[in-house]
Short mmCIF file of C-alpha atoms in Angstrom, two decimals:
data_model
loop_
_atom_site.label_atom_id
_atom_site.label_comp_id
_atom_site.label_asym_id
_atom_site.label_seq_id
_atom_site.Cartn_x
_atom_site.Cartn_y
_atom_site.Cartn_z
CA UNK B 10 89.72 129.54 104.31
CA UNK B 11 88.66 127.41 101.74
CA UNK B 12 87.39 124.73 103.19
CA UNK B 13 86.87 122.50 100.70
CA UNK B 14 90.82 122.85 99.74
CA UNK B 15 90.99 121.61 103.30
CA UNK B 16 88.80 119.11 102.74
CA UNK B 17 90.52 117.95 99.59
CA UNK B 18 93.92 117.87 101.49
CA UNK B 19 92.55 115.76 104.47
CA UNK B 20 90.87 112.82 101.96
CA UNK B 21 94.02 112.69 100.06
CA UNK B 22 96.28 111.82 102.56
CA UNK B 23 94.00 109.49 104.46
CA UNK B 24 93.41 107.98 101.71
CA UNK B 25 97.39 107.26 101.32
CA UNK B 26 98.30 106.30 104.87
CA UNK B 27 97.03 102.60 105.45
CA UNK B 28 98.14 101.53 102.02
CA UNK B 29 101.82 100.59 102.40
CA UNK B 30 103.52 98.47 104.84
CA UNK B 31 106.75 99.19 107.06
CA UNK B 32 107.66 102.36 107.01
CA UNK B 33 107.22 105.69 105.36
CA UNK B 34 109.14 105.81 102.23
CA UNK B 35 106.70 103.25 101.02
CA UNK B 36 104.33 106.40 100.80
CA UNK B 37 106.71 108.42 98.70
CA UNK B 38 105.27 106.80 95.10
CA UNK B 39 101.71 107.46 96.15
CA UNK B 40 102.25 110.80 97.74
CA UNK B 41 104.11 111.77 94.09
CA UNK B 42 101.13 110.08 92.34
CA UNK B 43 98.48 111.34 94.21
CA UNK B 44 99.94 115.28 94.73
CA UNK B 45 101.52 115.28 91.66
CA UNK B 46 99.88 113.25 88.57
CA UNK B 47 96.47 113.56 90.06
CA UNK B 48 95.46 116.41 91.65
CA UNK B 49 98.06 118.64 89.79
CA UNK B 50 99.14 120.34 93.77
CA UNK B 51 103.01 120.23 93.09
CA UNK B 52 105.08 120.13 90.13
CA UNK B 53 107.37 117.21 89.75
CA UNK B 54 110.45 119.30 90.32
CA UNK B 55 108.53 121.20 93.87
CA UNK B 56 108.33 117.71 95.02
CA UNK B 57 111.65 116.36 94.76
CA UNK B 58 112.71 119.43 96.74
CA UNK B 59 109.70 118.52 99.24
CA UNK B 60 110.97 114.88 99.92
CA UNK B 61 114.98 116.31 100.64
CA UNK B 62 113.57 118.30 103.21
CA UNK B 63 111.24 115.81 104.46
CA UNK B 64 113.72 113.58 105.11
CA UNK B 65 116.20 115.83 106.59
CA UNK B 66 114.30 117.00 109.17
CA UNK B 67 113.38 114.87 112.22
CA UNK B 68 110.56 112.07 111.81
CA UNK B 69 109.02 110.03 109.61
CA UNK B 70 109.48 111.20 105.88
CA UNK B 71 105.68 110.04 104.84
CA UNK B 72 104.03 112.24 107.90
CA UNK B 73 106.60 114.88 106.84
CA UNK B 74 106.15 115.24 103.11
CA UNK B 75 102.00 115.16 104.00
CA UNK B 76 102.73 118.37 106.39
CA UNK B 77 104.57 119.86 104.38
CA UNK B 78 102.87 119.60 101.15
CA UNK B 79 99.91 120.68 103.19
CA UNK B 80 101.57 123.98 104.38
CA UNK B 81 101.98 124.34 100.79
CA UNK B 82 98.51 124.47 99.40
CA UNK B 83 97.19 125.94 102.50
CA UNK B 84 99.58 127.10 105.29
CA UNK B 85 99.14 126.52 108.77
CA UNK B 86 95.37 124.75 108.85
CA UNK B 87 96.98 123.03 105.53
CA UNK B 88 99.82 121.27 107.24
CA UNK B 89 97.70 120.32 110.50
CA UNK B 90 94.39 118.65 108.33
CA UNK B 91 97.42 116.64 106.04
CA UNK B 92 99.30 115.56 108.92
CA UNK B 93 96.13 114.04 110.82
CA UNK B 94 94.75 112.81 107.46
CA UNK B 95 98.36 110.55 106.98
CA UNK B 96 98.17 109.58 110.71
CA UNK B 97 94.57 108.89 111.27
CA UNK B 98 94.22 105.33 109.47
CA UNK B 99 97.25 104.35 110.57
CA UNK B 100 96.46 105.16 114.45
CA UNK B 101 93.96 103.36 113.84
CA UNK B 102 94.97 99.94 112.80
CA UNK B 103 97.72 100.21 115.07
CA UNK B 104 95.48 100.83 118.52
CA UNK B 105 93.12 97.82 117.24
CA UNK B 106 96.45 95.46 116.44
CA UNK B 107 97.60 96.91 120.03
CA UNK B 108 94.60 95.63 121.34
CA UNK B 109 94.29 92.07 119.57
CA UNK B 110 98.02 91.85 120.62
CA UNK B 111 97.71 92.55 123.99
CA UNK B 112 95.00 89.87 124.53
CA UNK B 113 96.40 87.28 122.67
CA UNK B 114 99.92 87.70 123.85
CA UNK B 115 100.11 84.81 126.17
CA UNK B 116 98.87 82.48 124.23
CA UNK B 117 101.13 79.72 124.37
CA UNK B 118 101.24 79.57 120.23
CA UNK B 119 101.70 83.74 119.86
CA UNK B 120 104.40 83.44 122.74
CA UNK B 121 106.37 80.41 120.17
CA UNK B 122 105.55 82.99 117.31
CA UNK B 123 107.65 86.03 119.52
CA UNK B 124 110.26 83.98 120.07
CA UNK B 125 111.42 83.76 116.57
CA UNK B 126 109.94 87.15 115.89
CA UNK B 127 112.32 88.43 118.10
CA UNK B 128 115.35 86.84 116.86
CA UNK B 129 114.09 88.17 113.38
CA UNK B 130 113.49 92.09 114.67
CA UNK B 131 117.44 91.97 115.66
CA UNK B 132 117.98 90.97 112.16
CA UNK B 133 116.05 93.84 111.04
CA UNK B 134 118.09 95.88 113.44
CA UNK B 135 121.07 95.31 112.76
CA UNK B 136 120.10 95.26 108.81
CA UNK B 137 119.20 98.88 109.29
CA UNK B 138 122.69 99.48 110.91
CA UNK B 139 124.32 98.30 107.86
CA UNK B 140 122.27 100.49 105.45
CA UNK B 141 122.56 103.92 107.62
CA UNK B 142 126.04 102.38 107.83
CA UNK B 143 126.58 102.49 104.13
CA UNK B 144 126.40 106.12 103.82
CA UNK B 145 127.86 107.06 106.87
CA UNK B 146 130.76 105.55 106.28
CA UNK B 147 133.10 107.95 103.63
CA UNK B 148 136.70 108.26 105.50
CA UNK B 149 138.52 106.90 108.61
CA UNK B 150 136.97 109.72 111.08
CA UNK B 151 133.53 108.31 110.47
CA UNK B 152 134.39 104.67 110.84
CA UNK B 153 135.93 106.11 114.11
CA UNK B 154 133.11 108.04 114.93
CA UNK B 155 130.41 104.69 114.52
CA UNK B 156 133.43 102.55 116.60
CA UNK B 157 133.47 105.51 119.11
CA UNK B 158 129.41 105.84 119.86
CA UNK B 159 129.35 101.91 120.30
CA UNK B 160 131.67 101.41 122.94
CA UNK B 161 130.48 104.54 124.79
CA UNK B 162 127.18 103.32 124.72
CA UNK B 163 128.49 99.78 126.08
CA UNK B 164 130.69 101.37 128.56
CA UNK B 165 129.73 104.84 129.61
CA UNK B 166 125.69 104.87 128.69
CA UNK B 167 125.34 108.24 127.87
CA UNK B 168 121.94 109.70 126.75
CA UNK B 169 121.47 109.18 122.89
CA UNK B 170 120.16 112.60 122.46
CA UNK B 171 123.09 113.78 123.81
CA UNK B 172 125.48 111.80 121.20
CA UNK B 173 122.98 112.86 118.41
CA UNK B 174 123.50 116.68 119.44
CA UNK B 175 127.17 116.07 120.07
CA UNK B 176 127.36 114.59 116.62
CA UNK B 177 126.10 117.14 114.95
CA UNK B 178 128.93 119.13 116.95
CA UNK B 179 131.30 116.91 116.02
CA UNK B 180 130.83 116.89 112.26
CA UNK B 181 130.71 120.89 112.22
CA UNK B 182 134.13 120.49 113.84
CA UNK B 183 135.86 117.55 112.21
CA UNK B 184 134.99 119.56 108.94
CA UNK B 185 136.48 123.05 109.74
CA UNK B 186 139.58 121.65 112.04
CA UNK B 187 140.46 119.19 108.62
CA UNK B 188 139.75 122.57 106.65
CA UNK B 189 142.28 124.54 108.82
CA UNK B 190 144.89 121.62 108.04
CA UNK B 191 144.13 121.84 104.29
CA UNK B 192 142.37 119.12 104.16
CA UNK B 193 138.99 118.80 101.98
CA UNK B 194 136.33 116.48 103.42
CA UNK B 195 133.51 114.96 101.38
CA UNK B 196 130.57 114.65 103.68
CA UNK B 197 128.20 112.59 101.46
CA UNK B 198 128.46 109.79 99.65
CA UNK B 199 129.42 111.38 95.70
CA UNK B 200 126.84 108.85 93.84
CA UNK B 201 124.22 109.73 96.15
CA UNK B 202 120.80 109.20 94.75
CA UNK B 203 117.63 109.87 95.83
CA UNK B 204 116.69 108.01 98.75
CA UNK B 205 113.04 107.40 97.96
CA UNK B 206 114.21 105.90 94.59
CA UNK B 207 115.44 102.66 96.61
CA UNK B 208 114.07 99.27 96.08
CA UNK B 209 114.68 98.64 99.95
CA UNK B 210 113.58 102.25 100.42
CA UNK B 211 111.24 100.99 103.72
CA UNK B 212 114.12 100.79 106.11
CA UNK B 213 116.96 103.23 107.60
CA UNK B 214 116.67 106.16 105.32
CA UNK B 215 116.20 109.33 106.08
CA UNK B 216 119.77 111.19 106.46
CA UNK I 28 100.77 112.63 135.70
CA UNK I 29 101.13 109.67 133.46
CA UNK I 30 100.08 111.33 129.95
CA UNK I 31 101.80 114.38 131.15
CA UNK I 32 105.12 112.19 130.60
CA UNK I 33 103.72 110.11 127.91
CA UNK I 34 103.64 113.01 126.01
CA UNK I 35 106.63 114.90 127.05
CA UNK I 36 108.77 111.55 126.58
CA UNK I 37 107.68 111.36 122.95
CA UNK I 38 108.24 115.05 122.21
CA UNK I 39 111.80 114.62 123.03
CA UNK I 40 112.06 112.13 120.87
CA UNK I 41 110.63 113.55 117.89
CA UNK I 42 112.50 116.48 118.25
CA UNK I 43 115.81 114.49 117.45
CA UNK I 44 114.66 111.96 115.49
CA UNK I 45 117.04 112.08 112.55
CA UNK I 46 116.37 109.32 110.14
CA UNK I 47 113.23 108.15 111.11
CA UNK I 48 112.36 104.85 110.92
CA UNK I 49 114.76 102.27 112.55
CA UNK I 50 117.00 104.83 113.42
CA UNK I 51 114.43 106.23 116.28
CA UNK I 52 114.43 102.72 118.17
CA UNK I 53 117.64 103.11 120.31
CA UNK I 54 116.22 106.54 121.53
CA UNK I 55 112.91 104.96 122.18
CA UNK I 56 114.50 102.33 123.91
CA UNK I 57 116.56 104.46 126.35
CA UNK I 58 113.58 106.75 127.41
CA UNK I 59 110.92 103.59 127.28
CA UNK I 60 112.84 100.66 129.10
CA UNK I 61 115.68 102.45 130.96
CA UNK I 62 114.50 105.79 131.91
CA UNK I 63 110.45 105.32 132.45
CA UNK I 64 110.91 101.24 132.61
CA UNK I 65 107.09 101.21 131.31
CA UNK I 66 108.15 97.59 129.79
CA UNK I 67 111.48 95.50 129.26
CA UNK I 68 113.30 95.14 126.54
CA UNK I 69 112.31 91.99 125.21
CA UNK I 70 108.55 93.81 125.53
CA UNK I 71 110.07 96.59 123.46
CA UNK I 72 110.94 93.62 121.05
CA UNK I 73 107.13 92.48 120.31
CA UNK I 74 105.92 96.52 120.27
CA UNK I 75 108.54 97.11 117.13
CA UNK I 76 107.39 93.46 115.66
CA UNK I 77 103.62 94.78 115.89
CA UNK I 78 104.83 97.83 114.40
CA UNK I 79 107.09 96.72 111.58
CA UNK I 80 103.64 94.55 110.76
CA UNK I 81 101.60 97.47 110.28
CA UNK I 82 101.15 100.23 107.92
CA UNK I 83 102.78 103.37 108.45
CA UNK I 84 105.86 104.80 109.97
CA UNK I 85 107.57 101.90 112.45
CA UNK I 86 108.77 105.03 115.04
CA UNK I 87 105.12 106.09 115.05
CA UNK I 88 103.40 103.31 115.31
CA UNK I 89 105.87 102.42 118.50
CA UNK I 90 104.64 104.95 120.41
CA UNK I 91 101.58 104.74 119.62
CA UNK I 92 101.51 101.23 121.09
CA UNK I 93 103.65 101.74 123.71
CA UNK I 94 100.58 104.61 124.51
CA UNK I 95 97.87 102.31 124.07
CA UNK I 96 99.34 99.79 126.53
CA UNK I 97 100.46 102.52 129.24
CA UNK I 98 96.85 104.56 129.49
CA UNK I 99 94.56 103.42 126.24
CA UNK I 100 93.33 105.12 123.14
CA UNK I 101 94.06 108.91 125.09
CA UNK I 102 97.26 107.25 125.53
CA UNK I 103 98.01 106.54 122.26
CA UNK I 104 96.70 110.02 121.34
CA UNK I 105 99.00 111.69 123.53
CA UNK I 106 102.56 109.42 122.26
CA UNK I 107 101.20 110.14 118.57
CA UNK I 108 101.04 113.47 118.96
CA UNK I 109 104.40 114.28 120.61
CA UNK I 110 106.32 112.46 118.40
CA UNK I 111 104.66 114.41 115.48
CA UNK I 112 104.47 117.85 117.22
CA UNK I 113 107.80 118.41 116.33
CA UNK I 114 108.21 117.48 112.52
CA UNK I 115 104.64 119.82 112.25
CA UNK I 116 106.65 123.14 114.20
CA UNK I 117 109.86 122.52 112.15
CA UNK I 118 107.78 122.58 109.06
CA UNK I 119 105.77 125.63 109.99
CA UNK I 120 109.09 127.59 111.43
CA UNK I 121 111.30 127.32 108.50
CA UNK I 122 109.16 125.78 105.30
CA UNK I 123 110.78 125.94 102.65
CA UNK I 124 113.55 128.16 103.43
CA UNK I 125 114.99 125.26 105.09
CA UNK I 126 115.93 123.92 101.58
CA UNK I 127 118.40 126.37 100.93
CA UNK I 128 119.30 125.88 104.46
CA UNK I 129 120.20 122.22 103.80
CA UNK I 130 122.46 122.53 100.80
CA UNK I 131 124.98 124.63 103.49
CA UNK I 132 127.92 123.37 103.76
CA UNK I 133 127.12 123.88 107.86
CA UNK I 134 124.36 121.41 107.54
CA UNK I 135 126.04 118.92 105.26
CA UNK I 136 129.05 119.01 107.77
CA UNK I 137 126.53 118.22 110.70
CA UNK I 138 124.86 115.64 109.19
CA UNK I 139 128.39 114.05 108.50
CA UNK I 140 128.53 113.93 111.96
CA UNK I 141 125.16 112.62 112.61
CA UNK I 142 125.25 109.27 110.20
CA UNK I 143 128.13 107.77 112.12
CA UNK I 144 126.55 108.36 115.43
CA UNK I 145 122.97 107.29 114.65
CA UNK I 146 124.98 103.67 112.81
CA UNK I 147 126.78 103.38 115.76
CA UNK I 148 123.38 103.64 118.21
CA UNK I 149 121.81 101.31 115.81
CA UNK I 150 124.52 98.54 116.05
CA UNK I 151 124.27 99.37 120.35
CA UNK I 152 120.47 98.55 119.67
CA UNK I 153 121.19 95.93 118.34
CA UNK I 154 123.48 93.94 120.55
CA UNK I 155 121.19 94.78 123.37
CA UNK I 156 118.11 93.39 121.58
CA UNK I 157 120.36 90.25 121.15
CA UNK I 158 121.42 90.07 124.34
CA UNK I 159 117.71 90.44 126.36
CA UNK I 160 116.66 88.19 123.51
CA UNK I 161 119.28 85.34 123.95
CA UNK I 162 120.76 85.52 121.20
CA UNK I 163 124.29 86.06 122.92
CA UNK I 164 124.00 83.74 125.82
CA UNK I 165 125.98 80.45 127.03
CA UNK I 166 125.66 77.90 123.95
CA UNK I 167 122.64 75.97 123.86
CA UNK I 168 120.32 74.32 121.47
CA UNK I 169 117.89 77.39 122.10
CA UNK I 170 120.39 80.00 121.70
CA UNK I 171 121.78 78.35 118.38
CA UNK I 172 118.24 78.02 116.94
CA UNK I 173 117.88 81.90 117.61
CA UNK I 174 121.39 82.50 115.86
CA UNK I 175 120.22 80.67 112.89
CA UNK I 176 116.64 81.86 112.66
CA UNK I 177 118.80 85.33 113.21
CA UNK I 178 120.98 84.63 109.87
CA UNK I 179 118.52 83.26 107.78
CA UNK I 180 116.02 86.41 108.89
CA UNK I 181 119.44 88.75 107.89
CA UNK I 182 119.92 86.58 104.53
CA UNK I 183 115.97 86.89 103.54
CA UNK I 184 116.49 90.77 104.51
CA UNK I 185 119.90 91.48 102.64
CA UNK I 186 119.76 89.03 99.56
CA UNK I 187 116.67 87.70 98.60
CA UNK I 188 115.22 91.17 99.56
CA UNK I 189 112.14 89.87 101.32
CA UNK I 190 109.73 92.88 102.80
CA UNK I 191 110.02 92.99 106.64
CA UNK I 192 106.70 92.87 107.02
CA UNK I 193 106.99 89.77 105.29
CA UNK I 194 109.88 88.51 107.21
CA UNK I 195 108.43 88.92 110.42
CA UNK I 196 105.50 86.81 109.50
CA UNK I 197 107.43 84.04 108.31
CA UNK I 198 109.25 83.51 111.36
CA UNK I 199 106.35 83.89 113.50
CA UNK I 200 105.00 80.78 111.57
CA UNK I 201 108.47 79.24 112.29
CA UNK I 202 108.61 80.00 115.69
CA UNK I 203 105.34 78.50 115.77
CA UNK I 204 106.67 75.10 114.52
CA UNK I 205 109.91 75.41 115.73
CA UNK I 206 108.96 75.97 120.20
CA UNK I 207 105.18 75.35 120.14
#
């Protein structure tokens, strides 16, 4: 196995990791520049495919993309090396921030700041719901599914994992039944652009 | 024992975390707050705030923070590993074949059902966070001021398209000015 290539993969993703704030989508243009333009490891066409796969499998798109590129370049070892490379810097920064936060969280000024920040976090989550909702709503069935999920969570409180697995099954079932009834289902927004080209790519993307 | 619990918890979350980022919040909330009671919803809001101010993906950052809070640096490593191992396994097993699978009608149909479920889950998470952080409570100057901050933050995100990390920092400064 080419150790030099593994080291290059590791260092490339190590460099990209800490350069972005607040989410994986911000890393996409940086990954593209390093891997396609500078290193010429992957062609422009292939990178689009890689990002498309990376956003549909579970997990953060930046980590998935890095792992996938590592895999394409140097197999399993390449995948592991790329993943550790992209994770390591942010891991260290988050551990330091957690350490810092746990030390200062009882300070009156910090407490005051977080009273306000908590309201902002509710706004952030609302915004994420709005963003994903816009791609999710394609017909009446999808609107109904959103409402049912919310009501089920409030009153019955089923584990979200079960709902997610159920959601995939319901999707397949709905398209099948509608097909039998002679209706066609448009399963996604027609004019959907690749998500990593959005200007607010950093939120609510990925599906 | 705790380390094993951290690992399996985030492994489970990692396997179903379609949509990355904020889509994982309801899942982490269910496991970390409701099932394991490692923290309250309010503390979990703070975790998201710190995770949102750090570089890198927000869900992985939250896992690192929670792992660190429960069991130090080892806990952080275990939680992060749990979160990313599913992605690694799926990439190794499915590899490039998935690209063709992804275009199949079956996978598109699955995502057609998956997206609204995740939207509903995130809406529920927003609701729970609003209740626990006193946004939805009896009317007082305190709750009204929080609703004001909520609306201002939402406007900053949607209309002025300010990056979430800056909105969080700005909000913190407002908090110090108003509540300290």
